[in-house]
Coordinates of C-alpha atoms and ligand atoms in Angstrom, one line a residue:
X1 CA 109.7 61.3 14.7
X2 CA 108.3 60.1 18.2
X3 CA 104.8 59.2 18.3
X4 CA 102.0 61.3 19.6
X5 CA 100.1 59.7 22.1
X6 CA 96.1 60.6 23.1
X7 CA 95.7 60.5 26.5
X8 CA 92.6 61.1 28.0
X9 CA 92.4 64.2 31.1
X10 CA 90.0 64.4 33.5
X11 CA 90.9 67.6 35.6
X12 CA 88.9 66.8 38.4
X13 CA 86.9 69.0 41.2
X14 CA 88.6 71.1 43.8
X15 CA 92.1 71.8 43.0
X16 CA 91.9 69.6 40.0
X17 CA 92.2 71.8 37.3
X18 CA 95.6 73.3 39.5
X19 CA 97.2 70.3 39.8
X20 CA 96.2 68.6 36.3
X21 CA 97.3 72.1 34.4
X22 CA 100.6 71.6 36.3
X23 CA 101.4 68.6 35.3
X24 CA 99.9 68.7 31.9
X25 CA 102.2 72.0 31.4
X26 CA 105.2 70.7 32.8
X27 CA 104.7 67.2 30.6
X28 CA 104.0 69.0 26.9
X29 CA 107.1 71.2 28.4
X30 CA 109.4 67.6 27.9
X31 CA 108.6 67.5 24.0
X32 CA 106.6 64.7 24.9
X33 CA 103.6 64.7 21.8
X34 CA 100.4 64.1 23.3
X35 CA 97.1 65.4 22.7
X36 CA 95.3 65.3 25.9
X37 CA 91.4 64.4 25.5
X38 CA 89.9 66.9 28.0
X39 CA 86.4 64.7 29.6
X40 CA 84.6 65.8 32.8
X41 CA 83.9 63.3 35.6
X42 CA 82.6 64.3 39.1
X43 CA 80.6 67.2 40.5
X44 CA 80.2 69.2 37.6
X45 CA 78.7 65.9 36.2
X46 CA 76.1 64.9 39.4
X47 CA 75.3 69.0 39.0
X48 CA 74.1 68.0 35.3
X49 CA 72.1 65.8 37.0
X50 CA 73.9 62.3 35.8
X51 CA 74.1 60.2 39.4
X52 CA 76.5 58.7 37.9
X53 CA 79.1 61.1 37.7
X54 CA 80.8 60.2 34.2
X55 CA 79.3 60.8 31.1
X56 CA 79.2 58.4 28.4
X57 CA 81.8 60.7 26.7
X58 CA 84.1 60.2 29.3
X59 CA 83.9 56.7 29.5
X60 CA 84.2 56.4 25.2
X61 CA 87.1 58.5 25.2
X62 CA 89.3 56.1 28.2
X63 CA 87.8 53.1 26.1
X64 CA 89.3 54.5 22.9
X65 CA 92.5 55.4 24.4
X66 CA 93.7 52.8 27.2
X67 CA 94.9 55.4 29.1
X68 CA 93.6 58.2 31.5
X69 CA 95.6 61.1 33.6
X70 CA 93.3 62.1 36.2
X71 CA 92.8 65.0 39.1
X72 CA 90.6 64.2 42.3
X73 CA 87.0 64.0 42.4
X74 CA 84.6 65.4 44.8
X75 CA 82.1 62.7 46.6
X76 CA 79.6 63.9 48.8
X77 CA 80.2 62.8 52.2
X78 CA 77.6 60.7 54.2
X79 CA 75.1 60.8 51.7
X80 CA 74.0 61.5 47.5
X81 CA 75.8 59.9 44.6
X82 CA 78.4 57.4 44.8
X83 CA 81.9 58.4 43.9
X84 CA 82.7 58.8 40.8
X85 CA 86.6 58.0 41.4
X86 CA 85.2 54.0 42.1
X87 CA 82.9 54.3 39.1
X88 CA 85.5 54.9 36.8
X89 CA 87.7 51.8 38.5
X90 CA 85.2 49.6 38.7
X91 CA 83.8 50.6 35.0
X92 CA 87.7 50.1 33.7
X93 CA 88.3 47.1 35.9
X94 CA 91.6 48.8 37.1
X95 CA 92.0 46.6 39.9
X96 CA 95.5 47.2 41.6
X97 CA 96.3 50.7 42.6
X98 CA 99.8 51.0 43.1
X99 CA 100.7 54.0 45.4
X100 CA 104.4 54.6 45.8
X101 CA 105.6 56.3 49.0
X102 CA 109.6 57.4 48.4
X103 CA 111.3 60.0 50.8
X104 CA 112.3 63.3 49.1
X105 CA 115.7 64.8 49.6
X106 CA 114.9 68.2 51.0
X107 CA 111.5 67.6 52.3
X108 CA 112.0 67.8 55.7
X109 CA 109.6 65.0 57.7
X110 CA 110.5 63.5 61.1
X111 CA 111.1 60.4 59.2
X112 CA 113.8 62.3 57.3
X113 CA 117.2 60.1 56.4
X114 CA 115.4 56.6 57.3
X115 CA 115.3 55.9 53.2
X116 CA 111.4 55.5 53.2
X117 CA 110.6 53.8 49.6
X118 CA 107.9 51.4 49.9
X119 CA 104.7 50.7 47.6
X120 CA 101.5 50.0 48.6
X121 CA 99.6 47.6 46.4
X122 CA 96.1 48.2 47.1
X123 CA 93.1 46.1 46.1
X124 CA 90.9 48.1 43.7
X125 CA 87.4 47.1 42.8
X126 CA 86.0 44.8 46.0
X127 CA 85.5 45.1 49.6
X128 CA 83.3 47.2 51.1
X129 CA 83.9 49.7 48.4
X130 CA 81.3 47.5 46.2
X131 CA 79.3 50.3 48.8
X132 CA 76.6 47.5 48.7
X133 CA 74.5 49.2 51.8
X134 CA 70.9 48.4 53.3
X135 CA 69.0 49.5 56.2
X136 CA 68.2 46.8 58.1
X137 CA 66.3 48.2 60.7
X138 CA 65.3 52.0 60.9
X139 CA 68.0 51.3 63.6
X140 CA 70.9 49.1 62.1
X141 CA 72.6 50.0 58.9
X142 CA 74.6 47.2 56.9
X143 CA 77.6 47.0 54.6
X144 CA 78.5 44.1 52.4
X145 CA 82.1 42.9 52.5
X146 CA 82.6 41.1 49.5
X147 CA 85.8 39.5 48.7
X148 CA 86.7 37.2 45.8
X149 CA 89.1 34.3 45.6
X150 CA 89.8 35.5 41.7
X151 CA 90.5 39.3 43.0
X152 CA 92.7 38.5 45.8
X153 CA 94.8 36.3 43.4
X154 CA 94.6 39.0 40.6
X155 CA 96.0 41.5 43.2
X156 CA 98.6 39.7 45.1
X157 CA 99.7 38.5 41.9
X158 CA 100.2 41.7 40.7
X159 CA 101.9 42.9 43.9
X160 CA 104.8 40.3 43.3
X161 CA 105.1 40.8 39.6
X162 CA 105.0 44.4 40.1
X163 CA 107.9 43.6 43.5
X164 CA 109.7 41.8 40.3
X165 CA 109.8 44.4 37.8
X166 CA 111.2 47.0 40.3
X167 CA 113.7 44.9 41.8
X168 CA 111.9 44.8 45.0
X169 CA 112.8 42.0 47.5
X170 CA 110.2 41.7 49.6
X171 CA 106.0 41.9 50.2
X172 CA 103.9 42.1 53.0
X173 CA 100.6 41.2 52.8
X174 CA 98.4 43.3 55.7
X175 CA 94.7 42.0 56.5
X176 CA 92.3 41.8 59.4
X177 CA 92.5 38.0 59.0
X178 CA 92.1 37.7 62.4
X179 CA 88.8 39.1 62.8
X180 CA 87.5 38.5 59.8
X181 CA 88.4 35.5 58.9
X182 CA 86.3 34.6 55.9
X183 CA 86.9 37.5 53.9
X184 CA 90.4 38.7 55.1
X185 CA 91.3 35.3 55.4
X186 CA 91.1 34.5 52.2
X187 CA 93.3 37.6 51.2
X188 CA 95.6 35.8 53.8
X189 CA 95.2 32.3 52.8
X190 CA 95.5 33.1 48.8
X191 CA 98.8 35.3 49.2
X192 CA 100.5 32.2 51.4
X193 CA 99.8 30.1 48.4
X194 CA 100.9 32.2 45.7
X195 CA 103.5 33.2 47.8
X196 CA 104.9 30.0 47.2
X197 CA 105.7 30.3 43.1
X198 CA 107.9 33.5 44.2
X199 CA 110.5 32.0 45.8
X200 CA 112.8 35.2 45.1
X201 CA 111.1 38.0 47.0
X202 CA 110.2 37.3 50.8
X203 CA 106.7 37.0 51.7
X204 CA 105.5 37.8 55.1
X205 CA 102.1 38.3 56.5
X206 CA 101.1 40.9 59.0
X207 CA 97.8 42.0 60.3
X208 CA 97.1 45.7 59.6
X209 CA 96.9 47.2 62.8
X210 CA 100.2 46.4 63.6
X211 CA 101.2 47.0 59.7
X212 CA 99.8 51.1 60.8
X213 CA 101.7 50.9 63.6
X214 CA 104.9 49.8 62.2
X215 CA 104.4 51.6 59.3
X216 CA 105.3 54.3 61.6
X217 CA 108.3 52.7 64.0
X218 CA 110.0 51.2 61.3
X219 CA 109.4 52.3 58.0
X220 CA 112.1 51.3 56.6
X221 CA 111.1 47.7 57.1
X222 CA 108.4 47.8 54.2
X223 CA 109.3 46.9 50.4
X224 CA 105.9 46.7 49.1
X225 CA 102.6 46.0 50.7
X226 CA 99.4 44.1 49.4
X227 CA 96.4 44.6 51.1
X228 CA 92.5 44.7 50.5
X229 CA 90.8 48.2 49.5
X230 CA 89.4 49.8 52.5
X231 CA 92.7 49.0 54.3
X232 CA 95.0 50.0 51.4
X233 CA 93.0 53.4 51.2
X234 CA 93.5 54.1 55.1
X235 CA 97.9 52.9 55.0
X236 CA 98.0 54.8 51.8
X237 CA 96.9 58.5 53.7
X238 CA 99.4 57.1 56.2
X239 CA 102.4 55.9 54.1
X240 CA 102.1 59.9 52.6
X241 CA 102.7 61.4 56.0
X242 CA 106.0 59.6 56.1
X243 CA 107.1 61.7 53.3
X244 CA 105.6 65.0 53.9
X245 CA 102.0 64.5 53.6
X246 CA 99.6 63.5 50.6
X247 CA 100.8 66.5 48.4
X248 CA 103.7 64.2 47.5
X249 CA 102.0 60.7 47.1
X250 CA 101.1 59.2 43.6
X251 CA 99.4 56.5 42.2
X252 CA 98.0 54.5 39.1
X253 CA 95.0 52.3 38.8
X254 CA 96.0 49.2 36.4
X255 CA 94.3 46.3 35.1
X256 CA 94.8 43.7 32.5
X257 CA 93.2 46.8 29.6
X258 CA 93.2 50.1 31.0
X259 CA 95.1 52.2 33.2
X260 CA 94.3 55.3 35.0
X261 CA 97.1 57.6 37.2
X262 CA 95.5 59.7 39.9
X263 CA 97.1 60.8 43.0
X264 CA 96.4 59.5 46.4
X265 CA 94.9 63.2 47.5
X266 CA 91.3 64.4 47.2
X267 CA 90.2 67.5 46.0
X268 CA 91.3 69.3 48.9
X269 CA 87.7 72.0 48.6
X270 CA 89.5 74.8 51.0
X271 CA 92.8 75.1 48.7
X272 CA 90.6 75.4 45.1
X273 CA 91.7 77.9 43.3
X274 CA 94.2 79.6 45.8
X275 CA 97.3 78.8 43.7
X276 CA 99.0 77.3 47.2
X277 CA 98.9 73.3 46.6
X278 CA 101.1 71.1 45.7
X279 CA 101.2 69.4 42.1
X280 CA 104.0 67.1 43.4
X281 CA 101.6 63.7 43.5
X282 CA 99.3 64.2 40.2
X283 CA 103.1 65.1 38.1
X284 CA 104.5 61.7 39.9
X285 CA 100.8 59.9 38.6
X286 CA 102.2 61.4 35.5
X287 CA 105.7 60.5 35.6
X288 CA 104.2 56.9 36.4
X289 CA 102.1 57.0 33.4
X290 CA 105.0 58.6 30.8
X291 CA 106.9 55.3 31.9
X292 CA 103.9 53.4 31.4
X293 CA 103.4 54.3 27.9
X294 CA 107.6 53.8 27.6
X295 CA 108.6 58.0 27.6
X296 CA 111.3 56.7 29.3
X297 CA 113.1 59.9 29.2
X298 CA 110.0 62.2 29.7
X299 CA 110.0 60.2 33.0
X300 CA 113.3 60.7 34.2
X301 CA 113.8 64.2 33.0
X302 CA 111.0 65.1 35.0
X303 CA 111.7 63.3 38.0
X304 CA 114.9 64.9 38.0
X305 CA 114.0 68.2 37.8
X306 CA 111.9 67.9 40.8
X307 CA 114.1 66.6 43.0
X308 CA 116.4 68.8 42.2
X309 CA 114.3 71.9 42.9
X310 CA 113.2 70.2 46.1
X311 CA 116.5 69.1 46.9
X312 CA 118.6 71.7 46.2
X313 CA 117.1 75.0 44.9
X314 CA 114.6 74.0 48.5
X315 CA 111.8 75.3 46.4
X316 CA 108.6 74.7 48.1
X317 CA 104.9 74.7 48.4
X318 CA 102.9 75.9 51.5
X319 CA 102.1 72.6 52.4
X320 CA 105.9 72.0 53.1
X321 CA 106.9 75.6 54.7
X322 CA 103.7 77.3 55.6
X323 CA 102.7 80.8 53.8
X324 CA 106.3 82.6 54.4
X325 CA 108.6 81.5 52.1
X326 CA 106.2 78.9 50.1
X327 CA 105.8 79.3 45.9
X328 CA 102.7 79.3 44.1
X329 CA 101.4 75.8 42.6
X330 CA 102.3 77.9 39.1
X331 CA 106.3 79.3 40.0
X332 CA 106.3 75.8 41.6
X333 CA 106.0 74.1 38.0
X334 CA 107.8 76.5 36.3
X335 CA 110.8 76.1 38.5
X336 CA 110.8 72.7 37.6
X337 CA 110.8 73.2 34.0
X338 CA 113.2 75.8 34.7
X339 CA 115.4 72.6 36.0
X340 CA 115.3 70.0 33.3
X341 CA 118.5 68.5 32.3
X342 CA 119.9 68.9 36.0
X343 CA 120.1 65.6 38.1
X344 CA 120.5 65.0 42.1
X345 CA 123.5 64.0 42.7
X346 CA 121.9 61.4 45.0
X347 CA 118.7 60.6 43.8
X348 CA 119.1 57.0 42.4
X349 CA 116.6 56.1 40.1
X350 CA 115.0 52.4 40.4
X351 CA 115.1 50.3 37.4
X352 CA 111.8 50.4 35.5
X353 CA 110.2 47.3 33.7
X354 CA 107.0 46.6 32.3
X355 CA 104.5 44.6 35.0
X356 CA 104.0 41.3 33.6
X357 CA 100.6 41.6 34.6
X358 CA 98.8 38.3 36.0
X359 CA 96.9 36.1 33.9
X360 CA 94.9 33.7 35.6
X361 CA 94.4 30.2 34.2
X362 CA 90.2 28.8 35.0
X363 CA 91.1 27.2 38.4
X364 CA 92.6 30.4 39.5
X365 CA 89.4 32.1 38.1
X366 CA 86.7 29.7 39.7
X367 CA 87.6 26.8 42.3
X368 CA 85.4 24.1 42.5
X369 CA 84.2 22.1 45.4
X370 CA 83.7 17.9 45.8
X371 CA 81.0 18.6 48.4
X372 CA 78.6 20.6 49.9
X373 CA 75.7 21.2 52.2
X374 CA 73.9 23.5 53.9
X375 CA 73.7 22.9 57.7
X376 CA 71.4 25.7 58.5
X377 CA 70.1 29.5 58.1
X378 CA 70.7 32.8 60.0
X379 CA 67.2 34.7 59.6
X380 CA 67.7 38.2 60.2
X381 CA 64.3 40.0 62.0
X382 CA 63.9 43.3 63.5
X383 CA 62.6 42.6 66.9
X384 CA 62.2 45.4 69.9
X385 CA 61.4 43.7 73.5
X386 CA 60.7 40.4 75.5
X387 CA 63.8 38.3 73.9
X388 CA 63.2 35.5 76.4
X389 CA 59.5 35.1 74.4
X390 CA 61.3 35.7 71.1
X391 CA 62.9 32.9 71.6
X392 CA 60.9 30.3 72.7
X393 CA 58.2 31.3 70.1
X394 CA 61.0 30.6 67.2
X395 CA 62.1 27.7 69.0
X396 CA 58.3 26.7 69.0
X397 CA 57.9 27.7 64.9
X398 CA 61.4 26.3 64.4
X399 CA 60.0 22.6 65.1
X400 CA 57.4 22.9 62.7
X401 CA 60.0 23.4 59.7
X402 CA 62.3 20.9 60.5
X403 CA 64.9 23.2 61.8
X404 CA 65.7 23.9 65.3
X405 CA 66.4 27.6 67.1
X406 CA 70.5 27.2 67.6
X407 CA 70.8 30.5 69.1
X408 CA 70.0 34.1 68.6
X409 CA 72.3 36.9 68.6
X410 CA 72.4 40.9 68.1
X411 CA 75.3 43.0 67.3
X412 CA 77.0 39.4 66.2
X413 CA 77.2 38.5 70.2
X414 CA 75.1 35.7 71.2
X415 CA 71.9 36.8 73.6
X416 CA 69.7 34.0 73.6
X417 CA 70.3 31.4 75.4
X418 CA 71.9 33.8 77.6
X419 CA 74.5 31.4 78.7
X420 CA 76.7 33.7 80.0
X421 CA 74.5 35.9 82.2
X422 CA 75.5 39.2 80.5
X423 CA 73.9 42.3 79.4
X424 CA 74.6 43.7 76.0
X425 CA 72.6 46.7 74.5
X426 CA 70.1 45.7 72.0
X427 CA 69.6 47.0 68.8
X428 CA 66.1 46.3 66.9
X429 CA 68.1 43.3 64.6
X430 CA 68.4 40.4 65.7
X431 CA 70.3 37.2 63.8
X432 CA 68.4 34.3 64.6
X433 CA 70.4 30.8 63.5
X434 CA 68.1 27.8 62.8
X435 CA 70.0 24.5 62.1
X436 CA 69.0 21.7 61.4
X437 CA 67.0 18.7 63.9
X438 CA 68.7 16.0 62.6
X439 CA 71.9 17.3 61.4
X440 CA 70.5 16.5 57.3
X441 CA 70.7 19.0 54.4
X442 CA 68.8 21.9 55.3
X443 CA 66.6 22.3 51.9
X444 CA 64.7 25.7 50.6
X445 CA 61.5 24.7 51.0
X446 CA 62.5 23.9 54.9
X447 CA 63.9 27.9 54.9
X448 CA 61.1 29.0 53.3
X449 CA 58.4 27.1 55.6
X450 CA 59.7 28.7 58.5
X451 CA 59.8 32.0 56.8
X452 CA 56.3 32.0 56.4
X453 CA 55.6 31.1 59.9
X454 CA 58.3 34.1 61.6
X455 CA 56.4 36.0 58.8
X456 CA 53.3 37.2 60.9
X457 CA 55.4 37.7 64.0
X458 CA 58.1 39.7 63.0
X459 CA 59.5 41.8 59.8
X460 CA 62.4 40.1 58.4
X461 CA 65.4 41.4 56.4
X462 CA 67.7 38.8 54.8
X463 CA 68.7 35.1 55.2
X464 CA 72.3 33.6 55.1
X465 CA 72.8 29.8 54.5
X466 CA 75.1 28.1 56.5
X467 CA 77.2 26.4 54.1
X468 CA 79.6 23.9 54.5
X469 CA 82.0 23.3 51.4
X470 CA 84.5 20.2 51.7
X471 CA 83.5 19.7 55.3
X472 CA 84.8 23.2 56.2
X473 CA 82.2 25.5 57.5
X474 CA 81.5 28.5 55.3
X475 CA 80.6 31.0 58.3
X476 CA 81.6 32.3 61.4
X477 CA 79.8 31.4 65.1
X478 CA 78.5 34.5 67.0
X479 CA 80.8 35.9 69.9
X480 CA 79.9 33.5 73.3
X481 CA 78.4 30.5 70.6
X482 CA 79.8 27.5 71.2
Ligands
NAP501 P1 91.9 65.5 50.6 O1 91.2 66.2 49.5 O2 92.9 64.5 50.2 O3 92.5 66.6 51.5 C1 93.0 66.3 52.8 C2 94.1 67.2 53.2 O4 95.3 66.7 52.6 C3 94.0 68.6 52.8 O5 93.2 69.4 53.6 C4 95.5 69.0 52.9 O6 96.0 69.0 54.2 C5 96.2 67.8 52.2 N1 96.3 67.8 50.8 C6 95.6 67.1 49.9 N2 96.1 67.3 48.7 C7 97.1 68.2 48.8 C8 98.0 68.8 47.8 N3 97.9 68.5 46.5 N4 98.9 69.6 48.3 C9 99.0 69.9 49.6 N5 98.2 69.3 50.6 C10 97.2 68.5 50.1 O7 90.8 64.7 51.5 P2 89.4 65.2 52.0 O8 89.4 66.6 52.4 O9 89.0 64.1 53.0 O10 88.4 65.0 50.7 C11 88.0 66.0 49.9 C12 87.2 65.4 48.8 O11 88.0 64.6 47.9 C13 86.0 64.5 49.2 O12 84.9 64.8 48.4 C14 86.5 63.1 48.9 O13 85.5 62.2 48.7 C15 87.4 63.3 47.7 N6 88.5 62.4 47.5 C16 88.8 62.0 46.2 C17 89.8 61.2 45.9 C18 90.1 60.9 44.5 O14 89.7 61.6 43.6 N7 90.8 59.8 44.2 C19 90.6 60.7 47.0 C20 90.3 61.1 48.3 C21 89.3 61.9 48.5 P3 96.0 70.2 55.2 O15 94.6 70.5 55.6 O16 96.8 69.7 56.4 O17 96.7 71.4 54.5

């Protein structure tokens, strides 16, 4: 007797409950025993009035089962509650989210016959999706980028383990390095060193603008990418288009306890309830998770069938065809039922192994430092004219704190001294870098002394410290500092 497994379902918002019933019709319809837990997450949830979007039950049931098979969520756009989709994969600690993007004989695409199969390993729980967001000004709006040494080593560890286990020969790692080269730079900096223990895949840096655009050249070129979350969410939409859009693009978020499949696709609002969409990417989450939980067979049976009534019976949803000629999201499944036991003649299947998932010893965790200082602050203030008197006023106040005025700068481009004689446009936030007179330790009660004095003259928002760990400089200078 083959075990039942309980798997919790979230239908999700939009076309959710379409593509969810799909799949969960077309997985019972293997033989497969599992008794789906139905929980809600998402609109219906902030309607209830929880801002957090998943009840308690929700969150007990993918505790008690390990596992979750879930449809799209709704976020509101631009303002109200924060997604509930993060929530969960921030709640479950599902870091990686691994989104594989595999051509599909029949599916016509201008990419068609160029053997697209690549996987993007995408960063799951940082970046600016933390959504850590202030006002600085009733002007200026700000967004924390936060990027851990730990998470980029959990992640690009994961993304050549998970290279390993499909036979995969080589990884790209795309970040903005260049720009930002604190936070993306470390992405950068820890995948060259880890890089290092895989001597048997390739390992080859590229910087994501370029990664978009090659994406679309060449790509054939790719094998799997690693990259942080905002720019894994962006080449994810992208890497669907190759293959005929995101009806076809799945994906699973997994961490060291608890995985969740979801596809790459939202909850599409205008398609709800029309019977036209595609279940193609929420059944490929749950081919993904029937391997996952070792249904082996489930897996491939289904796989099977839909290529083959892609492939050959050119069975289609309206998102392939248009209306004429285009199934229903329900003859769509059953056609693929319909098509068990038949096989593509050419539709190879990769070989499957568990992920050794990454386990990171305490160093890996947490590095430590032999030395560090702090060489200065950046005060932000919110500021509106006469930046010539701004300046010597803090330069003036700066003295009396043991600090001096380096150098003020708004919109991260340096504006006093205005060495250069240009003339950008001011916002009302200005970052204003004290350092220190005598090139000592800059100490709190020096910061806060000269807080107190800015205090009566201007509002102020935050204060970075400027700090130097080893002898390397822990910031970056303002555009025109020197
Ligand atoms: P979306 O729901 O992914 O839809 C964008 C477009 O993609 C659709 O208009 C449609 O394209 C196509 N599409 C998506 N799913 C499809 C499917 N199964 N079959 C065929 N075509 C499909 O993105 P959105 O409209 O930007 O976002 C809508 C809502 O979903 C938002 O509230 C957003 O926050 C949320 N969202 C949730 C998740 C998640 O739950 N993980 C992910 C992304 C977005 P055409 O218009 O060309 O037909």
């Amino acid at each position: 007797m083959s075990k039942t497994h309980t798997i919790t379902l979230i239908q999700g918002d939009g076309i959710g409950p379409e593509v969810t019933g799909a799949t969960r019709k077309i997985i019972d319809a293997t033989g497969v025993k599992i008794n789906w837990e139905i929980c809600e997450a998402g609109a219906q949830v902030f309607k209830k009035g929880l801002s957090t979007g998943v009840p308690q039950e929700t969150v007990d049931s993918i505790t008690r089962n390990k596992i979750a098979l879930k449809g799209p969520l709704e976020t509101p756009v631009g303002h109200g509650e924060k997604s509930a989709n993060v929530t969960l994969r921030k709640m479950f600690e599902t870091y990686g989210n691994i989104r594989p993007i595999r051509e599909f004989p029949g599916v016509a695409t201008p990419f068609s016959g160029r053997d697209v199969d690549l996987v993007i390993v995408r960063e799951n729980v940082e970046d600016l999706y933390a959504g850590i967001e202030h006002m600085q000004t009733p002007n200026v709006a700000q967004c924390l980028k936060l990027i851990s040494r730990s998470g980029c080593e959990k992640i690009i560890r994961l993304a050549f383990e998970f290279a390993r286990s499909e036979g995969r020969k080589m990884v790209h790692c795309a970040t903005k390095a260049n720009i930002m080269k604190a936070t993306e730079g470390l992405m950068k900096r820890t995948f060259e060193e880890v890089a290092k223990e895989y001597t048997d895949i390739q390992a080859q840096h590229i910087i994501v603008d370029n990664c978009a655009h090659q994406l679309v050249k060449m790509p054939e070129l790719f094998d799997v990418i690693v990259t942080t979350n905002m720019n894994g969410d962006i080449l994810s939409d992208l890497g669907s288009a190759l293959i005929g859009g995101l009806g076809f693009a799945p994906g699973a978020n997994v961490g060291d306890h608890f995985s969740i499949f979801e596809a790459v696709h939202g909850s599409a609002p205008k398609y709800a309830g029309q019977n036209k969409i595609n279940p193609t990417a929420v059944l490929l989450s749950g081919v993904m998770m029937l391997r996952h939980i070792g249904e082996f067979e489930a897996a491939e049976t289904i796989e099977q069938a839909l290529v083959v009534t892609l492939g050959i019976d050119k069975v289609y949803t309206r998102d392939v065809m248009g209306d004429a000629g285009s199934v229903s999201t329900t003859t769509f499944t059953d056609k693929i039922i319909a098509n068990f036991g038949r096989k593509h003649p050419e539709w190879q299947e990769r070989a499957y192994q568990p992920i050794n998932m990454p386990q990171l010893t305490n160093s890996q965790k947490s590095i430590s430092v032999k030395t560090r200082s702090v060489n200065g602050i950046d005060l932000f203030i919110e500021a509106h004219n006469d930046l010539d008197g701004m300046g010597r006023k803090l330069t003036n106040l700066a003295g009396s704190a043991n600090l001096k005025l380096k150098m003020i700068s708004n919109r991260g481009v340096q504006v006093y001294p205005n060495d250069h004689g240009t003339e950008p446009d001011l916002t009302d936030c200005f970052r204003c870098r004290f350092v220190s007179k005598d090139g000592a330790d800059v100490n709190d009660s020096d910061i806060m002394k000269l807080v107190s004095l800015v205090n009566p003259d201007y509002r102020w928002m935050h204060i970075e410290k400027l700090n130097v760990f080893d002898g390397v400089a822990g910031y970056s200078k303002a555009h025109g500092e020197d």
